[in-house]
XYZ file of C-alpha atoms in Angstrom:
360
model
C 1.009 10.590 -33.295
C -0.840 12.613 -31.498
C -4.228 10.395 -32.245
C -2.505 7.877 -31.571
C -1.549 8.872 -28.225
C -5.319 9.690 -27.149
C -6.841 6.288 -27.546
C -3.815 5.267 -26.049
C -4.250 7.075 -21.909
C -8.520 7.012 -23.150
C -7.546 2.783 -23.526
C -5.753 3.029 -19.459
C -8.725 5.654 -18.390
C -11.261 2.516 -18.960
C -9.372 0.180 -16.639
C -9.100 2.742 -14.205
C -12.371 5.238 -14.460
C -14.221 7.349 -16.557
C -14.286 10.247 -19.037
C -16.262 13.173 -18.900
C -16.945 14.693 -21.408
C -17.006 12.307 -25.804
C -12.992 12.958 -26.964
C -13.351 14.857 -30.493
C -10.673 14.864 -32.398
C -9.469 18.033 -31.068
C -8.943 16.704 -27.647
C -5.817 17.458 -25.611
C -4.406 15.261 -23.035
C -5.063 17.910 -20.756
C -8.449 17.423 -21.527
C -9.309 13.639 -20.219
C -11.179 13.459 -16.558
C -10.334 10.529 -13.764
C -13.458 9.989 -11.692
C -14.445 11.655 -9.941
C -13.229 14.632 -11.511
C -9.692 14.373 -10.609
C -7.601 15.717 -13.447
C -5.000 13.858 -14.421
C -2.566 16.218 -16.597
C 1.031 15.863 -18.055
C 1.932 18.642 -15.279
C -2.172 18.218 -12.667
C -1.346 16.969 -8.805
C -2.597 14.771 -6.387
C -4.540 16.091 -4.438
C -4.184 15.184 -0.540
C -6.426 15.086 2.096
C -9.075 13.185 5.020
C -12.522 12.181 3.782
C -14.500 11.151 5.815
C -16.419 7.329 4.538
C -19.649 7.335 3.137
C -23.077 5.105 5.763
C -23.734 3.078 2.625
C -19.561 2.474 1.416
C -20.519 0.383 4.928
C -22.935 -1.159 3.504
C -22.987 -3.874 0.669
C -22.709 -2.498 -2.589
C -24.154 -4.451 -5.543
C -20.778 -4.926 -6.978
C -19.351 -6.736 -5.307
C -15.812 -8.696 -4.219
C -15.599 -11.879 -2.353
C -12.658 -12.689 -0.170
C -10.534 -16.144 0.056
C -8.241 -18.562 1.375
C -4.522 -18.407 0.008
C -2.073 -21.900 1.362
C 1.303 -21.671 0.244
C 4.520 -22.903 1.881
C 7.377 -21.207 3.066
C 10.260 -20.989 6.148
C 10.383 -20.062 10.023
C 13.232 -18.056 7.653
C 14.877 -18.460 12.683
C 16.836 -20.040 14.183
C 14.322 -23.285 13.432
C 14.349 -23.430 9.753
C 11.190 -24.996 9.590
C 9.360 -25.583 6.510
C 5.224 -24.241 7.182
C 2.760 -23.897 5.704
C 0.532 -20.054 5.974
C -2.927 -18.539 4.847
C -3.721 -15.637 3.316
C -7.076 -13.806 2.522
C -7.259 -12.459 -0.163
C -9.762 -9.772 -2.259
C -10.273 -10.416 -5.723
C -12.630 -7.528 -7.168
C -15.663 -8.417 -8.637
C -15.301 -8.369 -12.511
C -11.952 -11.049 -12.256
C -13.271 -13.769 -13.671
C -14.073 -13.258 -16.176
C -11.001 -10.529 -17.401
C -8.269 -10.680 -19.272
C -6.464 -7.746 -18.020
C -3.783 -7.924 -15.037
C -4.225 -6.109 -11.518
C -3.385 -3.658 -9.289
C -1.627 -5.842 -5.837
C -1.825 -4.489 -2.797
C 0.267 -6.879 0.364
C -1.891 -5.309 3.758
C -0.453 -6.552 7.608
C -1.632 -6.121 10.911
C -0.802 -5.052 13.812
C -0.030 -6.454 17.170
C -2.482 -10.104 18.418
C -4.135 -8.928 15.131
C -4.012 -11.476 11.458
C -5.458 -12.149 7.729
C -8.745 -11.158 9.398
C -7.863 -7.564 10.885
C -9.070 -6.322 8.104
C -11.174 -8.620 5.960
C -12.797 -10.283 8.630
C -13.700 -13.986 8.675
C -14.754 -15.086 5.793
C -17.654 -16.555 6.440
C -18.115 -12.591 8.523
C -16.964 -10.396 6.430
C -16.851 -6.691 7.698
C -17.380 -2.848 5.985
C -13.870 -2.329 4.893
C -14.700 -4.354 2.323
C -17.816 -3.225 1.839
C -15.743 0.176 1.272
C -13.118 -1.512 -1.018
C -16.446 -2.466 -3.302
C -18.056 0.305 -3.880
C -14.983 3.014 -3.689
C -13.688 0.440 -6.989
C -18.100 0.349 -8.308
C -18.027 4.028 -8.173
C -14.804 4.314 -10.725
C -12.500 6.043 -7.478
C -10.350 4.030 -7.282
C -8.939 0.463 -9.486
C -10.239 -2.480 -8.877
C -7.074 -4.112 -6.902
C -6.627 -7.238 -5.186
C -5.456 -7.347 -2.037
C -3.299 -10.274 0.363
C -3.929 -10.278 4.096
C -0.618 -11.784 5.484
C 0.432 -11.919 8.299
C 4.288 -12.231 9.488
C 3.677 -14.556 12.640
C 4.580 -18.451 12.523
C 2.082 -20.480 11.176
C -0.208 -17.665 11.702
C -0.136 -18.704 15.092
C 0.272 -14.904 17.945
C 3.846 -15.452 19.790
C 4.270 -13.754 22.764
C 7.268 -11.705 21.383
C 9.114 -9.962 24.185
C 9.508 -7.110 21.191
C 5.847 -6.576 20.324
C 6.461 -8.368 17.422
C 9.297 -5.910 15.962
C 11.921 -8.992 15.059
C 8.920 -10.421 13.278
C 7.376 -7.651 11.606
C 11.486 -7.026 10.052
C 12.044 -10.885 9.283
C 8.748 -10.581 7.268
C 10.673 -10.162 4.403
C 11.982 -12.547 3.992
C 9.085 -14.482 3.469
C 7.235 -12.702 1.526
C 10.012 -11.913 -0.944
C 10.982 -15.590 -1.344
C 7.214 -17.413 -0.575
C 4.257 -15.224 -0.220
C 4.747 -13.044 -3.649
C 5.444 -15.343 -5.993
C 3.243 -17.748 -5.313
C 0.419 -15.739 -5.182
C 1.428 -14.284 -8.768
C 2.164 -16.978 -10.029
C -1.429 -18.407 -8.519
C -3.038 -14.915 -9.704
C -3.163 -12.136 -12.712
C -1.322 -9.088 -12.106
C 1.517 -7.475 -13.708
C 3.447 -9.878 -13.943
C 4.933 -11.663 -16.656
C 5.850 -14.467 -14.863
C 7.434 -14.555 -11.203
C 11.234 -14.973 -12.472
C 13.107 -12.429 -10.217
C 13.307 -10.152 -13.319
C 9.773 -10.157 -14.068
C 8.656 -9.024 -9.953
C 10.796 -6.483 -10.544
C 10.069 -5.333 -13.010
C 6.521 -4.559 -11.604
C 6.967 -2.795 -8.733
C 4.692 -0.146 -10.312
C 2.082 -1.536 -9.988
C 2.412 -3.595 -6.410
C 1.646 -1.466 -2.998
C 2.463 -2.822 0.653
C -0.096 -1.308 3.649
C 0.802 -1.723 7.463
C -1.055 -0.082 10.388
C 0.371 -1.019 14.020
C 2.659 -2.888 13.667
C 2.484 -3.576 10.448
C 3.136 -0.488 9.404
C 6.637 -1.053 10.608
C 6.511 -3.771 8.873
C 5.458 -1.336 5.552
C 8.755 0.776 6.790
C 10.748 -2.504 6.935
C 9.943 -3.773 3.467
C 10.941 0.522 2.349
C 14.957 -1.236 3.135
C 14.918 -4.695 1.916
C 12.038 -5.286 -0.864
C 11.805 -1.478 -3.054
C 13.043 -3.857 -5.900
C 9.471 -5.645 -5.656
C 7.230 -2.276 -4.029
C 6.736 1.143 -5.158
C 3.873 2.269 -2.924
C 4.507 2.529 0.431
C 1.066 3.233 2.889
C 1.998 3.675 6.878
C -0.829 3.429 9.478
C -0.258 4.675 12.573
C 3.252 3.805 12.488
C 7.181 4.122 12.529
C 10.185 2.881 11.710
C 10.574 3.647 16.004
C 9.294 0.652 17.285
C 11.388 -1.895 15.403
C 15.024 -2.663 16.551
C 17.368 0.092 15.750
C 16.122 2.377 18.288
C 17.296 2.378 21.082
C 16.636 2.687 24.589
C 18.136 5.885 25.785
C 16.973 6.930 21.776
C 13.544 6.608 22.557
C 13.141 7.822 26.144
C 15.068 10.697 25.385
C 12.986 11.342 21.804
C 16.145 11.268 19.617
C 15.192 10.990 15.798
C 17.758 12.313 14.125
C 19.187 8.634 13.408
C 15.472 7.785 11.697
C 16.293 9.225 8.430
C 20.168 8.194 8.374
C 18.527 5.304 8.620
C 15.880 4.766 5.262
C 18.651 6.854 3.450
C 20.969 5.167 3.685
C 18.851 1.283 3.076
C 17.410 2.604 0.411
C 20.738 3.769 -1.597
C 22.356 0.256 -0.770
C 19.296 -1.378 -2.489
C 20.682 0.470 -5.961
C 17.135 3.118 -5.549
C 17.153 6.679 -5.375
C 14.312 8.719 -4.526
C 12.915 8.542 -8.008
C 12.039 4.886 -7.425
C 9.008 5.314 -3.958
C 6.203 6.277 -2.687
C 5.168 7.098 1.131
C 1.815 7.628 2.078
C 1.679 7.684 6.035
C -1.907 8.175 8.070
C -2.991 8.078 11.569
C -5.139 10.052 13.635
C -4.380 13.037 16.196
C -5.864 11.322 19.279
C -3.592 7.977 18.823
C -1.560 7.442 20.457
C 1.372 6.546 17.182
C 0.865 10.016 16.704
C 3.780 11.027 18.466
C 6.916 9.005 17.225
C 4.805 8.685 14.042
C 4.997 13.098 13.336
C 8.735 12.653 15.385
C 9.375 10.511 11.768
C 8.252 12.342 9.007
C 10.107 15.880 10.785
C 12.747 13.725 10.936
C 12.060 12.583 7.254
C 11.960 16.483 6.302
C 15.447 17.029 7.119
C 17.325 14.565 4.200
C 15.171 16.586 1.426
C 17.375 14.872 -1.157
C 15.926 11.024 -0.433
C 12.511 12.414 0.695
C 10.352 15.083 -0.994
C 8.071 15.913 1.724
C 4.501 17.258 -0.224
C 1.349 18.571 2.372
C -1.550 19.543 -0.382
C -0.712 17.965 -3.160
C 1.456 15.081 -4.632
C 5.118 16.076 -6.162
C 7.751 14.983 -3.774
C 7.986 11.446 -2.172
C 6.269 10.985 0.619
C 3.459 12.952 3.137
C 1.970 12.076 6.536
C -2.191 12.846 6.480
C -3.408 13.348 9.765
C -6.911 12.359 10.951
C -8.480 14.375 13.491
C -9.360 12.851 16.754
C -8.844 9.262 15.671
C -7.393 6.636 17.000
C -6.066 3.094 16.838
C -9.378 1.594 16.210
C -10.877 -0.109 13.634
C -12.979 3.108 13.063
C -9.522 4.709 12.180
C -7.748 1.077 9.381
C -11.347 1.961 8.100
C -10.799 5.687 7.339
C -7.859 5.214 6.420
C -8.308 2.622 3.655
C -11.208 4.447 2.020
C -9.310 7.680 1.874
C -5.811 5.032 0.739
C -7.073 3.717 -2.370
C -7.960 6.363 -4.286
C -4.695 8.209 -4.111
C -2.648 5.773 -4.787
C -5.475 4.720 -7.852
C -5.455 7.695 -9.256
C -1.191 7.367 -8.891
C -0.942 3.897 -10.930
C -2.889 5.296 -12.880
C -0.945 9.317 -13.504
C 1.785 6.526 -13.855
C 0.617 4.894 -16.755
C 0.075 7.881 -18.718
C 3.176 9.028 -18.179
C 4.726 6.108 -19.597
C 1.973 5.191 -22.404
C 2.367 8.380 -23.679
C 6.383 7.924 -24.169
C 6.685 4.533 -25.410
C 4.321 6.410 -28.215
């Protein structure tokens, strides 16, 4: 039985990284090591922290993924009730076309006045964020993942809103749930065996929602309405105080005491608990979002029954990583992508390993 478990766990590691030693008959599960030198043990933790992006990672990798356009049909889900054709940009990792494996999916949202190019760039002029993702995958610091760069704007066109897009970030949940997820995951090979509601829910452990600025607000909102589809939430430089629930009086008084309760109530209403999610928030100390992000994290700490804070290692269900002197810009997005994706990848791999051990 022990040998069977080791074979299964080794197969999982091959998909996400490599081992630093060969297995013998006497090898114990605790000796398996994930690249780069991160031990994934039954009781191990995953170190957290901000590291600088290596200069070489910003140059084209040897094994390059590609970015393509994905068209889908949706609705405005507002007073217009209008059907519309939209598109997302999709990062396809190197080797996808020749593989039979299933892939984790990261749904990524831009900020105010942004669009689907905000992270990857134009199809004919890709950014070095794409290069960073290529290098992380090639060096087996993260699992190869599909990434969907979407937009909350109708018709993919920037809209003049009087709330800095707060209403749009909230409303995007219906488009995501009803249209983007099922149409995309019907077209690509993900962990969803089909696009029935049952199979989409069953594959939630392999789905991440990530966003920057108002895209971070979008991410917090998805915790409130899309928990059945996502286990992992990654808000970059944005708090739920920027959403539609804050009153002017609360915001001006720096009154944070309502935000965690709002989140907790929404999670509970969806039928989920503290064991069903992980939040990895990142921001910079010189980012104008820093103040409200810190306020939200501190308020969440006051609700330990739902939110278990991590500071050094992944043992709870949420943390805040701070980047010294980082501002609200492209450089910060690149830094956060470089740091967040390997952490999440290791979390998914560790969960897969634990699940395999339980089932066998």
